[in-house]
Each structure stands twice: as structure tokens, then as C-alpha cells.
């Protein structure tokens, strides 16, 4: 989940794959990446319990995953892989570019991972480190919530996620953003209900705007930048649910 440092997502770790399975739009997006450029190796920064890595593993890519949260990493290590077995490192983005032993064709940082970092300068440095882990023609993919929309509307409430457990019973996950007036941050409030009880938590997030993320990519030497509004690759717009940035170095560099 988090790109650097533990986040306290330990209550979620056991249920994360059930709550956030890979969906068809994400699969199609990854297929497009693999068919439109080099894709022999992939690095997932803040890989959680490995949903994205499993897709690339099944297709035989050399896979690498960084995950700093101890409980998430424990679940990640327990996972069975459908193809190539990833190199897994319990660390955040600060371990790059040395941690994986090669430069990757695809570097992913998805699932609103970047906003969990402490501040904008840390995020800028993290994007620079991820760009340093790219192969010569490699591409970086960064995904966050559309914070331009959240800040314009002054609120952010997500649909409740409900799932049935394999052994019986149900879980639900509530999420919302609290624009509480924290300097340069908002609060991400969650409530997880399971047969064992209910747990609430809150984390400060950096509400990255579109122009900021694009500028950080340019500062990292990436100048072929495309912005999408969701995994179906529609162009980013003010009311898009997400911000997905795909970038690489210019051909003349």
C-alpha cells in the first residue's frame, strides 16, 4: 500500500485481496501496456498483497515488488504465484533503484500509494527514484484518486465495499476523505467491519493535483506524459474518478 514506511494497514491485510481484486478494466489496461512497449520486467512499488504482480507473473514477466508494511508483506509472502516467482523486498521506494538488481520496463505505483507519503517533496523524490529504476525505453504508471475533484467538491465518499468470506460471514469497508484543515493534507478515514468486530482508522494523505504529479514526472526526466481518468484509458477530465499518469523518457534523450 504505502510507498515508504508502515501505514498501520494491518487490520486490512488479511482481507485486502478480497476487498480489492483485479478487475477487467485493470487487466485490459495491463494488456495494453504489454502490447505497446517493452514489457519483459515489471516493478510494483507499494504492491500490497500482490494482486497486480500476480497478473504479470502469470504472463512470465520478471516481477519485482516493494511493500513496506510488515503485515501486508507477510500476506504477500504467503501468496502462491501463477507463473514466475517475484523478487519481493520489504521496503519502500527509498530502496530504489538498487533494490531490484535491474532496471524494469514497467514501474507501477498504483492504488493511491503516493499520497500516503509524508509530503510533496518526498513524493517528488520518490518519482525521481522510480524513474531511475526504468529501463531505457521503460514506462512508469502512477495512479491516484482525482484529488482535483475531491478538493473542488469539498468531500470524498466512496461506495461501501461488501464481501462474503469463504468460511462464512461478511465484511464491509467504509472509506471517506475528511477535508479537516490539516496543513497540506486531508484525512483518509476508514471503518472495517468483520465477524470479529469493527475497527476504525485515519491517515493523513497528500492531495496531489494533476499538475503537481505531471510536474514531478517532468522533474524526474520524463517528458512523454499521458493522463487518463480511469483504467479504460479515457482522457483525464475534471470529473474523472482517478488520475493515471503514464510517462517515459523522450526518444531524443
mmCIF file of N, CA, C and O in Angstrom, residues 114-188:
data_model
loop_
_atom_site.group_PDB
_atom_site.id
_atom_site.type_symbol
_atom_site.label_atom_id
_atom_site.label_comp_id
_atom_site.label_asym_id
_atom_site.label_seq_id
_atom_site.Cartn_x
_atom_site.Cartn_y
_atom_site.Cartn_z
ATOM 1 N N UNK A 114 1.044 6.837 -3.593
ATOM 2 C CA UNK A 114 1.873 8.040 -3.429
ATOM 3 C C UNK A 114 1.339 9.019 -2.386
ATOM 4 O O UNK A 114 2.133 9.589 -1.621
ATOM 5 N N UNK A 115 0.015 9.276 -2.311
ATOM 6 C CA UNK A 115 -0.464 10.242 -1.324
ATOM 7 C C UNK A 115 -0.212 9.851 0.129
ATOM 8 O O UNK A 115 -0.322 10.698 1.020
ATOM 9 N N UNK A 116 0.128 8.576 0.394
ATOM 10 C CA UNK A 116 0.435 8.175 1.766
ATOM 11 C C UNK A 116 1.805 8.670 2.235
ATOM 12 O O UNK A 116 2.103 8.608 3.434
ATOM 13 N N UNK A 117 2.628 9.120 1.311
ATOM 14 C CA UNK A 117 3.949 9.612 1.699
ATOM 15 C C UNK A 117 3.828 10.910 2.501
ATOM 16 O O UNK A 117 2.814 11.602 2.420
ATOM 17 N N UNK A 118 4.871 11.261 3.274
ATOM 18 C CA UNK A 118 4.730 12.365 4.236
ATOM 19 C C UNK A 118 4.441 13.734 3.633
ATOM 20 O O UNK A 118 3.767 14.555 4.246
ATOM 21 N N UNK A 119 4.980 14.023 2.452
ATOM 22 C CA UNK A 119 4.798 15.361 1.897
ATOM 23 C C UNK A 119 5.180 15.412 0.439
ATOM 24 O O UNK A 119 5.666 14.429 -0.146
ATOM 25 N N UNK A 120 5.001 16.567 -0.171
ATOM 26 C CA UNK A 120 5.208 16.698 -1.615
ATOM 27 C C UNK A 120 6.669 16.523 -2.022
ATOM 28 O O UNK A 120 6.953 15.972 -3.083
ATOM 29 N N UNK A 121 7.592 16.989 -1.210
ATOM 30 C CA UNK A 121 8.995 16.814 -1.578
ATOM 31 C C UNK A 121 9.396 15.349 -1.524
ATOM 32 O O UNK A 121 10.195 14.880 -2.347
ATOM 33 N N UNK A 122 8.840 14.595 -0.564
ATOM 34 C CA UNK A 122 9.092 13.156 -0.515
ATOM 35 C C UNK A 122 8.513 12.477 -1.744
ATOM 36 O O UNK A 122 9.119 11.569 -2.321
ATOM 37 N N UNK A 123 7.334 12.908 -2.174
ATOM 38 C CA UNK A 123 6.712 12.342 -3.373
ATOM 39 C C UNK A 123 7.547 12.667 -4.605
ATOM 40 O O UNK A 123 7.782 11.807 -5.461
ATOM 41 N N UNK A 124 8.003 13.908 -4.704
ATOM 42 C CA UNK A 124 8.856 14.294 -5.837
ATOM 43 C C UNK A 124 10.102 13.402 -5.900
ATOM 44 O O UNK A 124 10.468 12.892 -6.967
ATOM 45 N N UNK A 125 10.757 13.195 -4.766
ATOM 46 C CA UNK A 125 11.950 12.354 -4.717
ATOM 47 C C UNK A 125 11.610 10.901 -5.051
ATOM 48 O O UNK A 125 12.390 10.196 -5.701
ATOM 49 N N UNK A 126 10.441 10.445 -4.614
ATOM 50 C CA UNK A 126 10.026 9.064 -4.894
ATOM 51 C C UNK A 126 9.808 8.847 -6.378
ATOM 52 O O UNK A 126 10.196 7.808 -6.935
ATOM 53 N N UNK A 127 9.193 9.814 -7.051
ATOM 54 C CA UNK A 127 9.007 9.706 -8.502
ATOM 55 C C UNK A 127 10.365 9.692 -9.195
ATOM 56 O O UNK A 127 10.596 8.927 -10.146
ATOM 57 N N UNK A 128 11.302 10.495 -8.705
ATOM 58 C CA UNK A 128 12.648 10.502 -9.281
ATOM 59 C C UNK A 128 13.317 9.137 -9.121
ATOM 60 O O UNK A 128 13.954 8.630 -10.057
ATOM 61 N N UNK A 129 13.168 8.536 -7.952
ATOM 62 C CA UNK A 129 13.768 7.216 -7.711
ATOM 63 C C UNK A 129 13.131 6.150 -8.608
ATOM 64 O O UNK A 129 13.819 5.274 -9.139
ATOM 65 N N UNK A 130 11.812 6.211 -8.774
ATOM 66 C CA UNK A 130 11.144 5.246 -9.643
ATOM 67 C C UNK A 130 11.579 5.424 -11.089
ATOM 68 O O UNK A 130 11.791 4.442 -11.806
ATOM 69 N N UNK A 131 11.732 6.671 -11.526
ATOM 70 C CA UNK A 131 12.220 6.919 -12.880
ATOM 71 C C UNK A 131 13.631 6.362 -13.059
ATOM 72 O O UNK A 131 13.983 5.865 -14.134
ATOM 73 N N UNK A 132 14.429 6.414 -11.991
ATOM 74 C CA UNK A 132 15.779 5.865 -12.049
ATOM 75 C C UNK A 132 15.814 4.355 -12.146
ATOM 76 O O UNK A 132 16.842 3.775 -12.497
ATOM 77 N N UNK A 133 14.694 3.701 -11.826
ATOM 78 C CA UNK A 133 14.612 2.244 -11.913
ATOM 79 C C UNK A 133 14.100 1.773 -13.268
ATOM 80 O O UNK A 133 13.956 0.570 -13.497
ATOM 81 N N UNK A 134 13.812 2.715 -14.194
ATOM 82 C CA UNK A 134 13.280 2.366 -15.509
ATOM 83 C C UNK A 134 14.398 1.955 -16.471
ATOM 84 O O UNK A 134 15.493 2.518 -16.461
ATOM 85 N N UNK A 135 14.072 1.000 -17.339
ATOM 86 C CA UNK A 135 14.957 0.688 -18.454
ATOM 87 C C UNK A 135 14.937 1.857 -19.453
ATOM 88 O O UNK A 135 14.127 2.785 -19.327
ATOM 89 N N UNK A 136 15.784 1.801 -20.453
ATOM 90 C CA UNK A 136 15.944 2.946 -21.368
ATOM 91 C C UNK A 136 14.622 3.359 -22.016
ATOM 92 O O UNK A 136 14.328 4.543 -22.149
ATOM 93 N N UNK A 137 13.842 2.392 -22.435
ATOM 94 C CA UNK A 137 12.550 2.690 -23.072
ATOM 95 C C UNK A 137 11.378 2.366 -22.139
ATOM 96 O O UNK A 137 10.238 2.246 -22.589
ATOM 97 N N UNK A 138 11.673 2.247 -20.850
ATOM 98 C CA UNK A 138 10.645 1.840 -19.897
ATOM 99 C C UNK A 138 9.611 2.915 -19.639
ATOM 100 O O UNK A 138 9.805 4.091 -19.935
ATOM 101 N N UNK A 139 8.489 2.481 -19.068
ATOM 102 C CA UNK A 139 7.380 3.389 -18.755
ATOM 103 C C UNK A 139 7.012 3.288 -17.288
ATOM 104 O O UNK A 139 7.085 2.214 -16.680
ATOM 105 N N UNK A 140 6.602 4.419 -16.749
ATOM 106 C CA UNK A 140 6.143 4.488 -15.369
ATOM 107 C C UNK A 140 4.637 4.740 -15.377
ATOM 108 O O UNK A 140 4.126 5.474 -16.230
ATOM 109 N N UNK A 141 3.929 4.097 -14.448
ATOM 110 C CA UNK A 141 2.487 4.282 -14.319
ATOM 111 C C UNK A 141 2.186 4.645 -12.862
ATOM 112 O O UNK A 141 2.464 3.862 -11.953
ATOM 113 N N UNK A 142 1.649 5.849 -12.660
ATOM 114 C CA UNK A 142 1.308 6.341 -11.333
ATOM 115 C C UNK A 142 -0.201 6.567 -11.270
ATOM 116 O O UNK A 142 -0.759 7.209 -12.164
ATOM 117 N N UNK A 143 -0.855 6.050 -10.234
ATOM 118 C CA UNK A 143 -2.308 6.193 -10.137
ATOM 119 C C UNK A 143 -2.708 6.691 -8.751
ATOM 120 O O UNK A 143 -2.229 6.192 -7.733
ATOM 121 N N UNK A 144 -3.572 7.699 -8.745
ATOM 122 C CA UNK A 144 -4.150 8.216 -7.506
ATOM 123 C C UNK A 144 -5.637 8.478 -7.727
ATOM 124 O O UNK A 144 -6.135 8.419 -8.850
ATOM 125 N N UNK A 145 -6.314 8.786 -6.654
ATOM 126 C CA UNK A 145 -7.657 9.353 -6.762
ATOM 127 C C UNK A 145 -7.548 10.720 -7.443
ATOM 128 O O UNK A 145 -6.497 11.379 -7.380
ATOM 129 N N UNK A 146 -8.593 11.174 -8.088
ATOM 130 C CA UNK A 146 -8.631 12.515 -8.676
ATOM 131 C C UNK A 146 -8.852 13.535 -7.552
ATOM 132 O O UNK A 146 -9.978 13.880 -7.218
ATOM 133 N N UNK A 147 -7.750 13.999 -6.977
ATOM 134 C CA UNK A 147 -7.856 14.935 -5.863
ATOM 135 C C UNK A 147 -8.297 16.322 -6.310
ATOM 136 O O UNK A 147 -8.813 17.087 -5.492
ATOM 137 N N UNK A 148 -8.112 16.662 -7.582
ATOM 138 C CA UNK A 148 -8.664 17.928 -8.083
ATOM 139 C C UNK A 148 -10.180 17.942 -7.857
ATOM 140 O O UNK A 148 -10.746 18.957 -7.427
ATOM 141 N N UNK A 149 -10.834 16.839 -8.135
ATOM 142 C CA UNK A 149 -12.281 16.730 -7.951
ATOM 143 C C UNK A 149 -12.647 16.754 -6.475
ATOM 144 O O UNK A 149 -13.593 17.462 -6.061
ATOM 145 N N UNK A 150 -11.911 16.003 -5.659
ATOM 146 C CA UNK A 150 -12.192 15.962 -4.219
ATOM 147 C C UNK A 150 -12.097 17.352 -3.608
ATOM 148 O O UNK A 150 -12.976 17.791 -2.855
ATOM 149 N N UNK A 151 -11.038 18.088 -3.950
ATOM 150 C CA UNK A 151 -10.839 19.419 -3.377
ATOM 151 C C UNK A 151 -11.873 20.410 -3.903
ATOM 152 O O UNK A 151 -12.327 21.291 -3.167
ATOM 153 N N UNK A 152 -12.256 20.280 -5.176
ATOM 154 C CA UNK A 152 -13.265 21.187 -5.741
ATOM 155 C C UNK A 152 -14.630 20.964 -5.089
ATOM 156 O O UNK A 152 -15.372 21.923 -4.836
ATOM 157 N N UNK A 153 -14.967 19.699 -4.819
ATOM 158 C CA UNK A 153 -16.267 19.387 -4.229
ATOM 159 C C UNK A 153 -16.272 19.515 -2.710
ATOM 160 O O UNK A 153 -17.338 19.586 -2.091
ATOM 161 N N UNK A 154 -15.090 19.508 -2.106
ATOM 162 C CA UNK A 154 -15.007 19.631 -0.653
ATOM 163 C C UNK A 154 -15.390 18.379 0.099
ATOM 164 O O UNK A 154 -15.628 18.422 1.308
ATOM 165 N N UNK A 155 -15.439 17.255 -0.583
ATOM 166 C CA UNK A 155 -15.798 15.999 0.064
ATOM 167 C C UNK A 155 -15.313 14.837 -0.791
ATOM 168 O O UNK A 155 -15.041 14.993 -1.975
ATOM 169 N N UNK A 156 -15.250 13.657 -0.180
ATOM 170 C CA UNK A 156 -14.900 12.455 -0.910
ATOM 171 C C UNK A 156 -15.406 11.240 -0.174
ATOM 172 O O UNK A 156 -14.836 10.836 0.842
ATOM 173 N N UNK A 157 -16.507 10.684 -0.642
ATOM 174 C CA UNK A 157 -17.099 9.493 -0.032
ATOM 175 C C UNK A 157 -17.139 8.397 -1.082
ATOM 176 O O UNK A 157 -17.574 8.621 -2.215
ATOM 177 N N UNK A 158 -16.696 7.215 -0.724
ATOM 178 C CA UNK A 158 -16.639 6.091 -1.644
ATOM 179 C C UNK A 158 -17.791 5.133 -1.379
ATOM 180 O O UNK A 158 -18.288 5.039 -0.251
ATOM 181 N N UNK A 159 -18.212 4.373 -2.388
ATOM 182 C CA UNK A 159 -19.207 3.329 -2.135
ATOM 183 C C UNK A 159 -18.690 2.317 -1.116
ATOM 184 O O UNK A 159 -17.493 2.010 -1.088
ATOM 185 N N UNK A 160 -19.576 1.814 -0.289
ATOM 186 C CA UNK A 160 -19.202 0.786 0.684
ATOM 187 C C UNK A 160 -18.896 -0.509 -0.069
ATOM 188 O O UNK A 160 -19.628 -0.907 -0.976
ATOM 189 N N UNK A 161 -17.780 -1.148 0.282
ATOM 190 C CA UNK A 161 -17.418 -2.438 -0.299
ATOM 191 C C UNK A 161 -17.882 -3.530 0.651
ATOM 192 O O UNK A 161 -17.539 -3.520 1.842
ATOM 193 N N UNK A 162 -18.649 -4.474 0.147
ATOM 194 C CA UNK A 162 -19.116 -5.599 0.954
ATOM 195 C C UNK A 162 -18.732 -6.904 0.266
ATOM 196 O O UNK A 162 -18.845 -7.022 -0.956
ATOM 197 N N UNK A 163 -18.255 -7.863 1.042
ATOM 198 C CA UNK A 163 -17.832 -9.149 0.502
ATOM 199 C C UNK A 163 -18.262 -10.279 1.443
ATOM 200 O O UNK A 163 -18.323 -10.102 2.662
ATOM 201 N N UNK A 164 -18.516 -11.440 0.844
ATOM 202 C CA UNK A 164 -18.759 -12.659 1.619
ATOM 203 C C UNK A 164 -17.425 -13.345 1.872
ATOM 204 O O UNK A 164 -16.565 -13.423 0.977
ATOM 205 N N UNK A 165 -17.227 -13.851 3.075
ATOM 206 C CA UNK A 165 -15.999 -14.550 3.424
ATOM 207 C C UNK A 165 -16.093 -16.010 3.001
ATOM 208 O O UNK A 165 -17.167 -16.622 3.076
ATOM 209 N N UNK A 166 -14.973 -16.604 2.575
ATOM 210 C CA UNK A 166 -15.002 -18.010 2.133
ATOM 211 C C UNK A 166 -15.531 -18.958 3.202
ATOM 212 O O UNK A 166 -16.218 -19.927 2.892
ATOM 213 N N UNK A 167 -15.247 -18.680 4.465
ATOM 214 C CA UNK A 167 -15.680 -19.559 5.542
ATOM 215 C C UNK A 167 -17.016 -19.190 6.148
ATOM 216 O O UNK A 167 -17.427 -19.760 7.171
ATOM 217 N N UNK A 168 -17.700 -18.225 5.538
ATOM 218 C CA UNK A 168 -18.976 -17.760 6.067
ATOM 219 C C UNK A 168 -18.840 -16.392 6.712
ATOM 220 O O UNK A 168 -17.764 -15.994 7.172
ATOM 221 N N UNK A 169 -19.938 -15.662 6.747
ATOM 222 C CA UNK A 169 -19.925 -14.315 7.286
ATOM 223 C C UNK A 169 -19.604 -13.293 6.203
ATOM 224 O O UNK A 169 -19.282 -13.646 5.058
ATOM 225 N N UNK A 170 -19.673 -12.022 6.556
ATOM 226 C CA UNK A 170 -19.444 -10.947 5.602
ATOM 227 C C UNK A 170 -18.551 -9.880 6.212
ATOM 228 O O UNK A 170 -18.446 -9.769 7.449
ATOM 229 N N UNK A 171 -17.917 -9.109 5.342
ATOM 230 C CA UNK A 171 -17.147 -7.945 5.765
ATOM 231 C C UNK A 171 -17.628 -6.740 4.981
ATOM 232 O O UNK A 171 -18.180 -6.870 3.890
ATOM 233 N N UNK A 172 -17.423 -5.563 5.537
ATOM 234 C CA UNK A 172 -17.712 -4.320 4.826
ATOM 235 C C UNK A 172 -16.607 -3.323 5.112
ATOM 236 O O UNK A 172 -16.007 -3.338 6.195
ATOM 237 N N UNK A 173 -16.354 -2.466 4.124
ATOM 238 C CA UNK A 173 -15.274 -1.485 4.240
ATOM 239 C C UNK A 173 -15.808 -0.125 3.823
ATOM 240 O O UNK A 173 -16.262 0.060 2.689
ATOM 241 N N UNK A 174 -15.774 0.841 4.756
ATOM 242 C CA UNK A 174 -16.246 2.200 4.529
ATOM 243 C C UNK A 174 -15.037 3.120 4.410
ATOM 244 O O UNK A 174 -14.097 3.027 5.210
ATOM 245 N N UNK A 175 -15.090 4.061 3.452
ATOM 246 C CA UNK A 175 -13.975 4.990 3.240
ATOM 247 C C UNK A 175 -14.512 6.380 2.939
ATOM 248 O O UNK A 175 -15.509 6.524 2.223
ATOM 249 N N UNK A 176 -13.836 7.390 3.483
ATOM 250 C CA UNK A 176 -14.176 8.762 3.140
ATOM 251 C C UNK A 176 -12.985 9.665 3.390
ATOM 252 O O UNK A 176 -12.077 9.334 4.163
ATOM 253 N N UNK A 177 -12.990 10.808 2.716
ATOM 254 C CA UNK A 177 -11.973 11.828 2.933
ATOM 255 C C UNK A 177 -12.552 12.937 3.787
ATOM 256 O O UNK A 177 -13.665 13.407 3.539
ATOM 257 N N UNK A 178 -11.779 13.344 4.769
ATOM 258 C CA UNK A 178 -12.158 14.428 5.664
ATOM 259 C C UNK A 178 -11.237 15.608 5.363
ATOM 260 O O UNK A 178 -10.044 15.550 5.656
ATOM 261 N N UNK A 179 -11.798 16.653 4.765
ATOM 262 C CA UNK A 179 -11.012 17.855 4.480
ATOM 263 C C UNK A 179 -11.016 18.710 5.737
ATOM 264 O O UNK A 179 -11.726 19.700 5.853
ATOM 265 N N UNK A 180 -10.182 18.289 6.662
ATOM 266 C CA UNK A 180 -10.269 18.772 8.040
ATOM 267 C C UNK A 180 -9.449 20.017 8.301
ATOM 268 O O UNK A 180 -9.383 20.482 9.442
ATOM 269 N N UNK A 181 -8.785 20.521 7.299
ATOM 270 C CA UNK A 181 -7.985 21.721 7.513
ATOM 271 C C UNK A 181 -6.560 21.457 7.942
ATOM 272 O O UNK A 181 -5.832 22.371 8.314
ATOM 273 N N UNK A 182 -6.105 20.190 7.897
ATOM 274 C CA UNK A 182 -4.706 19.913 8.176
ATOM 275 C C UNK A 182 -3.839 20.613 7.125
ATOM 276 O O UNK A 182 -4.201 20.617 5.944
ATOM 277 N N UNK A 183 -2.724 21.179 7.517
ATOM 278 C CA UNK A 183 -1.871 21.851 6.526
ATOM 279 C C UNK A 183 -1.411 20.875 5.444
ATOM 280 O O UNK A 183 -0.740 19.893 5.733
ATOM 281 N N UNK A 184 -1.823 21.130 4.206
ATOM 282 C CA UNK A 184 -1.374 20.374 3.037
ATOM 283 C C UNK A 184 -1.823 18.916 3.017
ATOM 284 O O UNK A 184 -1.318 18.124 2.222
ATOM 285 N N UNK A 185 -2.739 18.519 3.884
ATOM 286 C CA UNK A 185 -3.196 17.143 3.935
ATOM 287 C C UNK A 185 -4.717 17.084 4.085
ATOM 288 O O UNK A 185 -5.364 18.064 4.453
ATOM 289 N N UNK A 186 -5.264 15.907 3.794
ATOM 290 C CA UNK A 186 -6.622 15.581 4.217
ATOM 291 C C UNK A 186 -6.541 14.258 4.980
ATOM 292 O O UNK A 186 -5.500 13.595 4.986
ATOM 293 N N UNK A 187 -7.625 13.883 5.654
ATOM 294 C CA UNK A 187 -7.641 12.631 6.408
ATOM 295 C C UNK A 187 -8.412 11.572 5.633
ATOM 296 O O UNK A 187 -9.525 11.821 5.159
ATOM 297 N N UNK A 188 -7.818 10.408 5.506
ATOM 298 C CA UNK A 188 -8.465 9.243 4.930
ATOM 299 C C UNK A 188 -9.012 8.411 6.084
ATOM 300 O O UNK A 188 -8.256 7.805 6.840
#
